[in-house]
Amino acid sequence: QVQLVESGGGLVQAGGSLTLSCAASGSILSIKDMGWYRQTTGNQRELVASITTGGTTKYADSVKGRFTISRDNAKNTVYLQMNSLKPEDTAVYYCNADILRPSAPWGTDYWGQGTQVTVSA
């Protein structure tokens, strides 16, 4: 089995910073793309940032210049450094990874349990 475990959410004042981490564990051959999504009540989950195995990144326009995604392939971990946080960044943040397992070497999408980020004005 594979698990994605997130950490680092919490409450922060506007203008502050938080770093989210997501570690994948289990029977893993390799991990392709990893990313962070967020969702607010009544809205669809939206892509915040993604990163390929080689380090190519993509960001939502709303977070460009404020958030940085990175990964440590040796630790099967992806990070999201969030700076200059705004109240509109408040959401549940979910980690996502496309993981190749010995029993499924074509890749399967996995999600973390979600971590709450709340930015107060």
XYZ file of C-alpha atoms in Angstrom:
121
model
C 0.000 0.000 0.000
C 0.967 3.632 -0.447
C 0.283 6.546 1.854
C 0.733 10.275 1.474
C 1.063 12.025 4.818
C 0.859 15.806 4.958
C 2.009 18.179 7.668
C 2.568 21.873 8.242
C -0.872 23.426 8.009
C -2.213 25.830 10.592
C -3.324 29.361 11.376
C -1.242 32.335 10.285
C -1.779 36.059 9.939
C -1.926 37.698 6.545
C 1.578 38.325 5.246
C 2.956 35.348 7.100
C 4.485 32.104 5.877
C 3.871 28.396 6.164
C 5.594 25.339 4.736
C 3.628 22.215 3.890
C 5.270 18.810 3.576
C 3.978 15.593 2.080
C 5.825 12.305 2.393
C 4.948 9.217 0.375
C 5.592 5.824 1.881
C 4.931 2.194 1.042
C 5.745 -0.028 -1.868
C 6.996 2.578 -4.363
C 9.022 2.079 -7.520
C 9.146 5.733 -8.438
C 7.075 8.906 -8.364
C 6.293 10.973 -11.420
C 4.525 14.324 -11.014
C 3.752 15.621 -7.519
C 1.551 18.542 -6.681
C -0.520 20.530 -4.245
C -4.215 21.298 -4.668
C -6.584 23.267 -2.492
C -10.290 23.280 -1.905
C -12.742 25.543 -0.122
C -16.268 24.622 0.879
C -18.576 24.513 -2.116
C -15.790 24.817 -4.644
C -13.858 22.405 -6.814
C -10.375 21.325 -5.914
C -7.900 23.498 -7.797
C -4.254 23.048 -8.702
C -1.912 25.257 -6.696
C 1.442 23.973 -7.929
C 3.011 20.909 -9.491
C 6.518 19.594 -10.057
C 7.893 16.882 -12.318
C 10.588 14.377 -11.417
C 13.102 16.590 -13.178
C 12.036 19.690 -11.282
C 9.879 21.498 -13.828
C 7.271 23.509 -11.947
C 3.884 24.973 -12.698
C 1.861 27.411 -10.570
C -1.624 28.808 -10.433
C -1.604 32.493 -11.384
C -2.939 33.416 -7.946
C 0.155 32.082 -6.159
C 2.952 32.896 -8.617
C 5.768 34.766 -6.928
C 4.506 33.844 -3.430
C 4.553 30.030 -3.313
C 7.411 27.676 -4.154
C 7.070 23.950 -4.734
C 10.045 21.631 -4.357
C 10.712 17.945 -3.892
C 13.278 15.585 -2.447
C 13.222 12.486 -4.636
C 15.386 10.503 -2.217
C 12.814 11.075 0.535
C 9.713 10.816 -1.709
C 8.662 14.157 -0.287
C 7.161 17.297 -1.798
C 7.094 20.712 -0.128
C 5.112 23.893 -0.579
C 6.681 27.060 0.783
C 3.946 29.680 1.104
C 4.946 33.302 1.644
C 2.971 36.546 1.758
C -0.149 34.603 2.609
C -3.536 36.205 2.014
C -6.944 35.430 3.555
C -8.038 34.099 0.159
C -5.384 31.370 0.465
C -7.479 29.843 3.253
C -8.399 26.300 2.207
C -7.755 22.625 2.777
C -4.553 21.763 0.947
C -4.130 18.305 -0.568
C -0.973 16.597 -1.732
C -1.130 14.556 -4.947
C 1.362 12.148 -6.502
C 1.488 9.881 -9.532
C 3.134 6.763 -8.101
C 4.470 3.647 -9.790
C 4.217 0.511 -7.671
C 5.545 -2.997 -8.352
C 1.964 -4.212 -8.797
C 0.956 -1.143 -10.854
C 3.989 0.107 -12.791
C 1.919 2.321 -15.095
C 1.231 4.892 -12.353
C -1.649 5.540 -9.993
C -2.918 8.821 -8.572
C -2.725 9.141 -4.784
C -4.011 11.873 -2.480
C -3.112 12.963 1.017
C -5.708 13.425 3.714
C -5.648 17.209 3.489
C -4.319 19.864 5.839
C -6.127 23.051 6.812
C -4.478 26.391 6.130
C -6.228 29.410 7.621
C -5.008 32.962 6.991
C -6.490 35.648 9.200
C -6.825 39.231 8.053
